[in-house]
Amino acid sequence: MFITMNHIPVKPEHTEHFEANFRQRARLVDRMPGFIRNLVLRPADPALEPYVVMTFWESEAHFHNWVNSPEFKEGHAKSGSLPREAFRGPSQLKTFQVFTDSAEAAKEGT
């Protein structure tokens, strides 16, 4: 499994609009081959910590297929609806490969 974590530093006065954008997202990624799930994590203190948008994929190749797809461009078209001033800085994308998963271990009985 491949996981992306996009750290997005949103100023507190813009969190409501930021969250509304995610609630009303196009959901195009949901239909992409290899997509597993999407989580949006709200920071305890948005003035200090970023939101974290996590996507879970069957593989890194599936993620790259999404990023290079027309659906990606369409799905992110609304992301420009917040002004640059809404953010405390640039977003930072981090990627990870899962090497162990307690949910999988529980299914296997180990």
Short mmCIF file of the N, C-alpha and C atoms (twelve columns), coordinates in Angstrom:
data_MODEL
# 
_entry.id   MODEL 
# 
loop_
_atom_site.group_PDB 
_atom_site.id 
_atom_site.type_symbol 
_atom_site.label_atom_id 
_atom_site.label_alt_id 
_atom_site.label_comp_id 
_atom_site.label_asym_id 
_atom_site.label_seq_id 
_atom_site.Cartn_x 
_atom_site.Cartn_y 
_atom_site.Cartn_z 
_atom_site.pdbx_PDB_model_num 
ATOM 1   N N  . MET A 1   0.848   -1.183  0.000   1 
ATOM 2   C CA . MET A 1   0.000   0.000   0.000   1 
ATOM 3   C C  . MET A 1   0.891   1.244   0.000   1 
ATOM 4   N N  . PHE A 2   0.396   2.277   -0.675  1 
ATOM 5   C CA . PHE A 2   1.111   3.546   -0.799  1 
ATOM 6   C C  . PHE A 2   0.221   4.641   -0.213  1 
ATOM 7   N N  . ILE A 3   0.795   5.507   0.621   1 
ATOM 8   C CA . ILE A 3   0.021   6.560   1.288   1 
ATOM 9   C C  . ILE A 3   0.660   7.914   1.018   1 
ATOM 10  N N  . THR A 4   -0.192  8.887   0.701   1 
ATOM 11  C CA . THR A 4   0.280   10.263  0.583   1 
ATOM 12  C C  . THR A 4   -0.294  11.061  1.740   1 
ATOM 13  N N  . MET A 5   0.490   12.004  2.210   1 
ATOM 14  C CA . MET A 5   0.051   12.905  3.274   1 
ATOM 15  C C  . MET A 5   0.386   14.318  2.830   1 
ATOM 16  N N  . ASN A 6   -0.630  15.084  2.486   1 
ATOM 17  C CA . ASN A 6   -0.432  16.458  2.054   1 
ATOM 18  C C  . ASN A 6   -0.694  17.366  3.254   1 
ATOM 19  N N  . HIS A 7   0.348   18.023  3.737   1 
ATOM 20  C CA . HIS A 7   0.260   18.920  4.893   1 
ATOM 21  C C  . HIS A 7   -0.072  20.315  4.368   1 
ATOM 22  N N  . ILE A 8   -1.252  20.832  4.766   1 
ATOM 23  C CA . ILE A 8   -1.737  22.107  4.250   1 
ATOM 24  C C  . ILE A 8   -1.950  23.074  5.409   1 
ATOM 25  N N  . PRO A 9   -1.084  24.083  5.536   1 
ATOM 26  C CA . PRO A 9   -1.199  25.039  6.640   1 
ATOM 27  C C  . PRO A 9   -2.238  26.128  6.341   1 
ATOM 28  N N  . VAL A 10  -3.414  25.989  6.921   1 
ATOM 29  C CA . VAL A 10  -4.526  26.916  6.684   1 
ATOM 30  C C  . VAL A 10  -4.636  27.877  7.861   1 
ATOM 31  N N  . LYS A 11  -4.781  29.157  7.555   1 
ATOM 32  C CA . LYS A 11  -4.977  30.139  8.631   1 
ATOM 33  C C  . LYS A 11  -6.329  29.888  9.296   1 
ATOM 34  N N  . PRO A 12  -6.405  30.053  10.626  1 
ATOM 35  C CA . PRO A 12  -7.643  29.741  11.359  1 
ATOM 36  C C  . PRO A 12  -8.892  30.407  10.805  1 
ATOM 37  N N  . GLU A 13  -8.778  31.624  10.311  1 
ATOM 38  C CA . GLU A 13  -9.976  32.320  9.814   1 
ATOM 39  C C  . GLU A 13  -10.481 31.761  8.481   1 
ATOM 40  N N  . HIS A 14  -9.749  30.826  7.890   1 
ATOM 41  C CA . HIS A 14  -10.161 30.233  6.612   1 
ATOM 42  C C  . HIS A 14  -10.492 28.741  6.725   1 
ATOM 43  N N  . THR A 15  -10.448 28.199  7.944   1 
ATOM 44  C CA . THR A 15  -10.659 26.757  8.095   1 
ATOM 45  C C  . THR A 15  -12.066 26.322  7.683   1 
ATOM 46  N N  . GLU A 16  -13.060 27.138  7.958   1 
ATOM 47  C CA . GLU A 16  -14.436 26.777  7.609   1 
ATOM 48  C C  . GLU A 16  -14.590 26.596  6.093   1 
ATOM 49  N N  . HIS A 17  -14.066 27.529  5.334   1 
ATOM 50  C CA . HIS A 17  -14.140 27.461  3.869   1 
ATOM 51  C C  . HIS A 17  -13.320 26.281  3.354   1 
ATOM 52  N N  . PHE A 18  -12.133 26.062  3.930   1 
ATOM 53  C CA . PHE A 18  -11.273 24.947  3.540   1 
ATOM 54  C C  . PHE A 18  -12.008 23.622  3.748   1 
ATOM 55  N N  . GLU A 19  -12.629 23.462  4.909   1 
ATOM 56  C CA . GLU A 19  -13.345 22.219  5.201   1 
ATOM 57  C C  . GLU A 19  -14.559 22.055  4.296   1 
ATOM 58  N N  . ALA A 20  -15.252 23.145  4.002   1 
ATOM 59  C CA . ALA A 20  -16.411 23.075  3.103   1 
ATOM 60  C C  . ALA A 20  -15.978 22.581  1.725   1 
ATOM 61  N N  . ASN A 21  -14.828 23.031  1.261   1 
ATOM 62  C CA . ASN A 21  -14.317 22.564  -0.034  1 
ATOM 63  C C  . ASN A 21  -14.141 21.049  -0.040  1 
ATOM 64  N N  . PHE A 22  -13.636 20.492  1.046   1 
ATOM 65  C CA . PHE A 22  -13.445 19.042  1.097   1 
ATOM 66  C C  . PHE A 22  -14.770 18.296  1.219   1 
ATOM 67  N N  . ARG A 23  -15.701 18.850  1.945   1 
ATOM 68  C CA . ARG A 23  -17.011 18.189  2.052   1 
ATOM 69  C C  . ARG A 23  -17.726 18.155  0.704   1 
ATOM 70  N N  . GLN A 24  -17.456 19.145  -0.130  1 
ATOM 71  C CA . GLN A 24  -18.128 19.253  -1.422  1 
ATOM 72  C C  . GLN A 24  -17.207 18.852  -2.577  1 
ATOM 73  N N  . ARG A 25  -16.180 18.092  -2.302  1 
ATOM 74  C CA . ARG A 25  -15.215 17.733  -3.341  1 
ATOM 75  C C  . ARG A 25  -15.870 16.915  -4.461  1 
ATOM 76  N N  . ALA A 26  -15.246 16.911  -5.599  1 
ATOM 77  C CA . ALA A 26  -15.806 16.269  -6.787  1 
ATOM 78  C C  . ALA A 26  -15.878 14.747  -6.666  1 
ATOM 79  N N  . ARG A 27  -15.077 14.149  -5.805  1 
ATOM 80  C CA . ARG A 27  -15.025 12.700  -5.585  1 
ATOM 81  C C  . ARG A 27  -14.567 11.904  -6.806  1 
ATOM 82  N N  . LEU A 28  -13.855 12.554  -7.696  1 
ATOM 83  C CA . LEU A 28  -13.364 11.860  -8.888  1 
ATOM 84  C C  . LEU A 28  -12.304 10.824  -8.527  1 
ATOM 85  N N  . VAL A 29  -11.515 11.118  -7.505  1 
ATOM 86  C CA . VAL A 29  -10.475 10.175  -7.092  1 
ATOM 87  C C  . VAL A 29  -11.093 8.861   -6.619  1 
ATOM 88  N N  . ASP A 30  -12.288 8.914   -6.067  1 
ATOM 89  C CA . ASP A 30  -12.935 7.716   -5.525  1 
ATOM 90  C C  . ASP A 30  -13.134 6.628   -6.577  1 
ATOM 91  N N  . ARG A 31  -13.200 7.017   -7.842  1 
ATOM 92  C CA . ARG A 31  -13.454 6.063   -8.933  1 
ATOM 93  C C  . ARG A 31  -12.166 5.615   -9.623  1 
ATOM 94  N N  . MET A 32  -11.035 6.132   -9.179  1 
ATOM 95  C CA . MET A 32  -9.770  5.799   -9.846  1 
ATOM 96  C C  . MET A 32  -9.311  4.388   -9.479  1 
ATOM 97  N N  . PRO A 33  -8.789  3.655   -10.465 1 
ATOM 98  C CA . PRO A 33  -8.238  2.326   -10.163 1 
ATOM 99  C C  . PRO A 33  -7.144  2.430   -9.104  1 
ATOM 100 N N  . GLY A 34  -7.194  1.540   -8.136  1 
ATOM 101 C CA . GLY A 34  -6.176  1.489   -7.101  1 
ATOM 102 C C  . GLY A 34  -6.414  2.397   -5.908  1 
ATOM 103 N N  . PHE A 35  -7.429  3.273   -5.992  1 
ATOM 104 C CA . PHE A 35  -7.729  4.160   -4.872  1 
ATOM 105 C C  . PHE A 35  -8.407  3.363   -3.774  1 
ATOM 106 N N  . ILE A 36  -7.994  3.599   -2.514  1 
ATOM 107 C CA . ILE A 36  -8.583  2.893   -1.373  1 
ATOM 108 C C  . ILE A 36  -9.437  3.826   -0.531  1 
ATOM 109 N N  . ARG A 37  -8.871  4.933   -0.086  1 
ATOM 110 C CA . ARG A 37  -9.634  5.858   0.754   1 
ATOM 111 C C  . ARG A 37  -8.931  7.193   0.880   1 
ATOM 112 N N  . ASN A 38  -9.683  8.165   1.401   1 
ATOM 113 C CA . ASN A 38  -9.195  9.524   1.612   1 
ATOM 114 C C  . ASN A 38  -9.598  9.944   3.019   1 
ATOM 115 N N  . LEU A 39  -8.655  10.498  3.764   1 
ATOM 116 C CA . LEU A 39  -8.931  11.042  5.092   1 
ATOM 117 C C  . LEU A 39  -8.437  12.481  5.133   1 
ATOM 118 N N  . VAL A 40  -9.215  13.361  5.750   1 
ATOM 119 C CA . VAL A 40  -8.765  14.729  5.968   1 
ATOM 120 C C  . VAL A 40  -8.728  14.935  7.476   1 
ATOM 121 N N  . LEU A 41  -7.538  15.209  7.994   1 
ATOM 122 C CA . LEU A 41  -7.333  15.351  9.433   1 
ATOM 123 C C  . LEU A 41  -7.299  16.824  9.811   1 
ATOM 124 N N  . ARG A 42  -8.132  17.197  10.769  1 
ATOM 125 C CA . ARG A 42  -8.187  18.573  11.269  1 
ATOM 126 C C  . ARG A 42  -7.198  18.707  12.426  1 
ATOM 127 N N  . PRO A 43  -6.349  19.716  12.379  1 
ATOM 128 C CA . PRO A 43  -5.395  19.902  13.475  1 
ATOM 129 C C  . PRO A 43  -6.093  20.390  14.745  1 
ATOM 130 N N  . ALA A 44  -5.527  20.043  15.885  1 
ATOM 131 C CA . ALA A 44  -6.071  20.539  17.160  1 
ATOM 132 C C  . ALA A 44  -5.962  22.056  17.232  1 
ATOM 133 N N  . ASP A 45  -4.893  22.596  16.667  1 
ATOM 134 C CA . ASP A 45  -4.691  24.050  16.657  1 
ATOM 135 C C  . ASP A 45  -4.237  24.481  15.263  1 
ATOM 136 N N  . PRO A 46  -5.169  24.903  14.392  1 
ATOM 137 C CA . PRO A 46  -4.807  25.292  13.023  1 
ATOM 138 C C  . PRO A 46  -3.830  26.460  12.942  1 
ATOM 139 N N  . ALA A 47  -3.699  27.228  14.006  1 
ATOM 140 C CA . ALA A 47  -2.737  28.330  13.992  1 
ATOM 141 C C  . ALA A 47  -1.302  27.804  14.047  1 
ATOM 142 N N  . LEU A 48  -1.144  26.565  14.545  1 
ATOM 143 C CA . LEU A 48  0.198   26.001  14.702  1 
ATOM 144 C C  . LEU A 48  0.473   24.794  13.818  1 
ATOM 145 N N  . GLU A 49  -0.551  24.019  13.530  1 
ATOM 146 C CA . GLU A 49  -0.378  22.757  12.806  1 
ATOM 147 C C  . GLU A 49  -1.173  22.767  11.509  1 
ATOM 148 N N  . PRO A 50  -0.722  22.024  10.495  1 
ATOM 149 C CA . PRO A 50  -1.454  21.971  9.230   1 
ATOM 150 C C  . PRO A 50  -2.569  20.928  9.249   1 
ATOM 151 N N  . TYR A 51  -3.512  21.082  8.331   1 
ATOM 152 C CA . TYR A 51  -4.424  19.991  8.008   1 
ATOM 153 C C  . TYR A 51  -3.581  18.934  7.310   1 
ATOM 154 N N  . VAL A 52  -3.998  17.679  7.410   1 
ATOM 155 C CA . VAL A 52  -3.302  16.605  6.703   1 
ATOM 156 C C  . VAL A 52  -4.332  15.861  5.871   1 
ATOM 157 N N  . VAL A 53  -4.100  15.839  4.565   1 
ATOM 158 C CA . VAL A 53  -4.976  15.117  3.645   1 
ATOM 159 C C  . VAL A 53  -4.252  13.837  3.256   1 
ATOM 160 N N  . MET A 54  -4.832  12.719  3.642   1 
ATOM 161 C CA . MET A 54  -4.210  11.422  3.387   1 
ATOM 162 C C  . MET A 54  -4.982  10.692  2.299   1 
ATOM 163 N N  . THR A 55  -4.256  10.107  1.351   1 
ATOM 164 C CA . THR A 55  -4.884  9.200   0.394   1 
ATOM 165 C C  . THR A 55  -4.154  7.868   0.468   1 
ATOM 166 N N  . PHE A 56  -4.925  6.814   0.341   1 
ATOM 167 C CA . PHE A 56  -4.406  5.447   0.418   1 
ATOM 168 C C  . PHE A 56  -4.598  4.795   -0.949  1 
ATOM 169 N N  . TRP A 57  -3.532  4.193   -1.444  1 
ATOM 170 C CA . TRP A 57  -3.521  3.596   -2.776  1 
ATOM 171 C C  . TRP A 57  -2.995  2.175   -2.716  1 
ATOM 172 N N  . GLU A 58  -3.411  1.359   -3.681  1 
ATOM 173 C CA . GLU A 58  -2.878  0.001   -3.767  1 
ATOM 174 C C  . GLU A 58  -1.388  0.015   -4.082  1 
ATOM 175 N N  . SER A 59  -0.952  1.033   -4.868  1 
ATOM 176 C CA . SER A 59  0.464   1.109   -5.232  1 
ATOM 177 C C  . SER A 59  0.837   2.549   -5.583  1 
ATOM 178 N N  . GLU A 60  2.125   2.803   -5.622  1 
ATOM 179 C CA . GLU A 60  2.606   4.123   -6.025  1 
ATOM 180 C C  . GLU A 60  2.231   4.412   -7.480  1 
ATOM 181 N N  . ALA A 61  2.249   3.381   -8.318  1 
ATOM 182 C CA . ALA A 61  1.872   3.561   -9.727  1 
ATOM 183 C C  . ALA A 61  0.429   4.046   -9.850  1 
ATOM 184 N N  . HIS A 62  -0.473  3.514   -9.031  1 
ATOM 185 C CA . HIS A 62  -1.865  3.971   -9.055  1 
ATOM 186 C C  . HIS A 62  -1.959  5.457   -8.691  1 
ATOM 187 N N  . PHE A 63  -1.190  5.869   -7.684  1 
ATOM 188 C CA . PHE A 63  -1.178  7.284   -7.304  1 
ATOM 189 C C  . PHE A 63  -0.702  8.156   -8.460  1 
ATOM 190 N N  . HIS A 64  0.391   7.766   -9.110  1 
ATOM 191 C CA . HIS A 64  0.924   8.567   -10.218 1 
ATOM 192 C C  . HIS A 64  -0.042  8.601   -11.395 1 
ATOM 193 N N  . ASN A 65  -0.757  7.517   -11.611 1 
ATOM 194 C CA . ASN A 65  -1.791  7.524   -12.665 1 
ATOM 195 C C  . ASN A 65  -2.853  8.566   -12.354 1 
ATOM 196 N N  . TRP A 66  -3.234  8.689   -11.089 1 
ATOM 197 C CA . TRP A 66  -4.209  9.698   -10.670 1 
ATOM 198 C C  . TRP A 66  -3.672  11.108  -10.906 1 
ATOM 199 N N  . VAL A 67  -2.447  11.367  -10.450 1 
ATOM 200 C CA . VAL A 67  -1.860  12.701  -10.558 1 
ATOM 201 C C  . VAL A 67  -1.732  13.139  -12.021 1 
ATOM 202 N N  . ASN A 68  -1.520  12.193  -12.908 1 
ATOM 203 C CA . ASN A 68  -1.344  12.513  -14.334 1 
ATOM 204 C C  . ASN A 68  -2.633  12.405  -15.135 1 
ATOM 205 N N  . SER A 69  -3.761  12.266  -14.467 1 
ATOM 206 C CA . SER A 69  -5.034  12.071  -15.162 1 
ATOM 207 C C  . SER A 69  -5.804  13.378  -15.340 1 
ATOM 208 N N  . PRO A 70  -6.702  13.426  -16.332 1 
ATOM 209 C CA . PRO A 70  -7.589  14.585  -16.479 1 
ATOM 210 C C  . PRO A 70  -8.501  14.755  -15.260 1 
ATOM 211 N N  . GLU A 71  -8.845  13.657  -14.615 1 
ATOM 212 C CA . GLU A 71  -9.692  13.713  -13.416 1 
ATOM 213 C C  . GLU A 71  -9.001  14.463  -12.286 1 
ATOM 214 N N  . PHE A 72  -7.691  14.320  -12.184 1 
ATOM 215 C CA . PHE A 72  -6.933  15.043  -11.157 1 
ATOM 216 C C  . PHE A 72  -7.071  16.552  -11.372 1 
ATOM 217 N N  . LYS A 73  -6.861  16.994  -12.607 1 
ATOM 218 C CA . LYS A 73  -6.982  18.423  -12.909 1 
ATOM 219 C C  . LYS A 73  -8.389  18.919  -12.610 1 
ATOM 220 N N  . GLU A 74  -9.387  18.149  -13.008 1 
ATOM 221 C CA . GLU A 74  -10.782 18.545  -12.757 1 
ATOM 222 C C  . GLU A 74  -11.075 18.559  -11.260 1 
ATOM 223 N N  . GLY A 75  -10.622 17.539  -10.548 1 
ATOM 224 C CA . GLY A 75  -10.875 17.436  -9.114  1 
ATOM 225 C C  . GLY A 75  -10.212 18.528  -8.301  1 
ATOM 226 N N  . HIS A 76  -9.107  19.060  -8.804  1 
ATOM 227 C CA . HIS A 76  -8.384  20.107  -8.077  1 
ATOM 228 C C  . HIS A 76  -8.709  21.513  -8.579  1 
ATOM 229 N N  . ALA A 77  -9.616  21.626  -9.511  1 
ATOM 230 C CA . ALA A 77  -9.960  22.943  -10.064 1 
ATOM 231 C C  . ALA A 77  -10.500 23.878  -8.989  1 
ATOM 232 N N  . LYS A 78  -11.241 23.331  -8.001  1 
ATOM 233 C CA . LYS A 78  -11.796 24.154  -6.922  1 
ATOM 234 C C  . LYS A 78  -10.760 24.543  -5.881  1 
ATOM 235 N N  . SER A 79  -9.616  23.884  -5.879  1 
ATOM 236 C CA . SER A 79  -8.636  24.172  -4.828  1 
ATOM 237 C C  . SER A 79  -8.138  25.602  -4.895  1 
ATOM 238 N N  . GLY A 80  -8.299  26.253  -6.034  1 
ATOM 239 C CA . GLY A 80  -7.907  27.644  -6.154  1 
ATOM 240 C C  . GLY A 80  -8.961  28.613  -5.678  1 
ATOM 241 N N  . SER A 81  -10.050 28.087  -5.096  1 
ATOM 242 C CA . SER A 81  -11.131 28.970  -4.657  1 
ATOM 243 C C  . SER A 81  -10.806 29.697  -3.353  1 
ATOM 244 N N  . LEU A 82  -9.753  29.299  -2.673  1 
ATOM 245 C CA . LEU A 82  -9.282  30.029  -1.490  1 
ATOM 246 C C  . LEU A 82  -8.136  30.938  -1.921  1 
ATOM 247 N N  . PRO A 83  -8.103  32.162  -1.423  1 
ATOM 248 C CA . PRO A 83  -7.009  33.062  -1.796  1 
ATOM 249 C C  . PRO A 83  -5.687  32.596  -1.184  1 
ATOM 250 N N  . ARG A 84  -4.604  32.984  -1.790  1 
ATOM 251 C CA . ARG A 84  -3.266  32.626  -1.300  1 
ATOM 252 C C  . ARG A 84  -3.096  33.016  0.171   1 
ATOM 253 N N  . GLU A 85  -3.739  34.124  0.563   1 
ATOM 254 C CA . GLU A 85  -3.637  34.606  1.942   1 
ATOM 255 C C  . GLU A 85  -4.296  33.667  2.952   1 
ATOM 256 N N  . ALA A 86  -5.061  32.684  2.479   1 
ATOM 257 C CA . ALA A 86  -5.728  31.736  3.373   1 
ATOM 258 C C  . ALA A 86  -4.746  30.739  3.984   1 
ATOM 259 N N  . PHE A 87  -3.546  30.689  3.451   1 
ATOM 260 C CA . PHE A 87  -2.577  29.687  3.877   1 
ATOM 261 C C  . PHE A 87  -1.397  30.325  4.600   1 
ATOM 262 N N  . ARG A 88  -0.900  29.598  5.611   1 
ATOM 263 C CA . ARG A 88  0.245   30.079  6.379   1 
ATOM 264 C C  . ARG A 88  1.559   29.792  5.676   1 
ATOM 265 N N  . GLY A 89  1.494   29.093  4.560   1 
ATOM 266 C CA . GLY A 89  2.688   28.739  3.791   1 
ATOM 267 C C  . GLY A 89  2.318   27.703  2.759   1 
ATOM 268 N N  . PRO A 90  3.316   27.171  2.050   1 
ATOM 269 C CA . PRO A 90  3.028   26.175  1.014   1 
ATOM 270 C C  . PRO A 90  2.672   24.819  1.612   1 
ATOM 271 N N  . SER A 91  1.909   24.057  0.845   1 
ATOM 272 C CA . SER A 91  1.616   22.691  1.276   1 
ATOM 273 C C  . SER A 91  2.856   21.830  1.062   1 
ATOM 274 N N  . GLN A 92  2.897   20.715  1.768   1 
ATOM 275 C CA . GLN A 92  4.044   19.814  1.672   1 
ATOM 276 C C  . GLN A 92  3.525   18.389  1.529   1 
ATOM 277 N N  . LEU A 93  3.837   17.754  0.404   1 
ATOM 278 C CA . LEU A 93  3.408   16.385  0.145   1 
ATOM 279 C C  . LEU A 93  4.479   15.414  0.614   1 
ATOM 280 N N  . LYS A 94  4.045   14.447  1.416   1 
ATOM 281 C CA . LYS A 94  4.939   13.390  1.886   1 
ATOM 282 C C  . LYS A 94  4.337   12.069  1.438   1 
ATOM 283 N N  . THR A 95  5.190   11.128  1.061   1 
ATOM 284 C CA . THR A 95  4.700   9.833   0.578   1 
ATOM 285 C C  . THR A 95  5.358   8.704   1.361   1 
ATOM 286 N N  . PHE A 96  4.605   7.612   1.495   1 
ATOM 287 C CA . PHE A 96  5.058   6.482   2.307   1 
ATOM 288 C C  . PHE A 96  4.615   5.152   1.698   1 
ATOM 289 N N  . GLN A 97  5.438   4.141   1.901   1 
ATOM 290 C CA . GLN A 97  5.081   2.761   1.587   1 
ATOM 291 C C  . GLN A 97  4.749   2.071   2.909   1 
ATOM 292 N N  . VAL A 98  3.635   1.359   2.964   1 
ATOM 293 C CA . VAL A 98  3.271   0.615   4.174   1 
ATOM 294 C C  . VAL A 98  4.063   -0.688  4.190   1 
ATOM 295 N N  . PHE A 99  4.746   -0.933  5.303   1 
ATOM 296 C CA . PHE A 99  5.480   -2.192  5.404   1 
ATOM 297 C C  . PHE A 99  4.866   -3.134  6.431   1 
ATOM 298 N N  . THR A 100 3.989   -2.600  7.299   1 
ATOM 299 C CA . THR A 100 3.243   -3.454  8.213   1 
ATOM 300 C C  . THR A 100 1.924   -2.767  8.529   1 
ATOM 301 N N  . ASP A 101 0.885   -3.572  8.737   1 
ATOM 302 C CA . ASP A 101 -0.470  -3.051  8.938   1 
ATOM 303 C C  . ASP A 101 -1.174  -3.944  9.954   1 
ATOM 304 N N  . SER A 102 -1.533  -3.395  11.114  1 
ATOM 305 C CA . SER A 102 -2.161  -4.188  12.158  1 
ATOM 306 C C  . SER A 102 -3.524  -4.731  11.717  1 
ATOM 307 N N  . ALA A 103 -4.238  -4.015  10.857  1 
ATOM 308 C CA . ALA A 103 -5.530  -4.495  10.364  1 
ATOM 309 C C  . ALA A 103 -5.334  -5.754  9.526   1 
ATOM 310 N N  . GLU A 104 -4.310  -5.777  8.710   1 
ATOM 311 C CA . GLU A 104 -4.026  -6.961  7.889   1 
ATOM 312 C C  . GLU A 104 -3.589  -8.129  8.759   1 
ATOM 313 N N  . ALA A 105 -2.777  -7.849  9.762   1 
ATOM 314 C CA . ALA A 105 -2.325  -8.898  10.667  1 
ATOM 315 C C  . ALA A 105 -3.499  -9.516  11.413  1 
ATOM 316 N N  . ALA A 106 -4.483  -8.672  11.813  1 
ATOM 317 C CA . ALA A 106 -5.657  -9.178  12.526  1 
ATOM 318 C C  . ALA A 106 -6.497  -10.074 11.607  1 
ATOM 319 N N  . LYS A 107 -6.596  -9.725  10.331  1 
ATOM 320 C CA . LYS A 107 -7.354  -10.547 9.377   1 
ATOM 321 C C  . LYS A 107 -6.719  -11.911 9.198   1 
ATOM 322 N N  . GLU A 108 -5.368  -11.910 9.228   1 
ATOM 323 C CA . GLU A 108 -4.630  -13.158 9.035   1 
ATOM 324 C C  . GLU A 108 -4.537  -13.986 10.322  1 
ATOM 325 N N  . GLY A 109 -4.950  -13.397 11.443  1 
ATOM 326 C CA . GLY A 109 -4.908  -14.114 12.714  1 
ATOM 327 C C  . GLY A 109 -3.541  -14.180 13.340  1 
ATOM 328 N N  . THR A 110 -2.678  -13.207 12.986  1 
ATOM 329 C CA . THR A 110 -1.338  -13.211 13.585  1 
ATOM 330 C C  . THR A 110 -1.186  -12.092 14.557  1 
# 
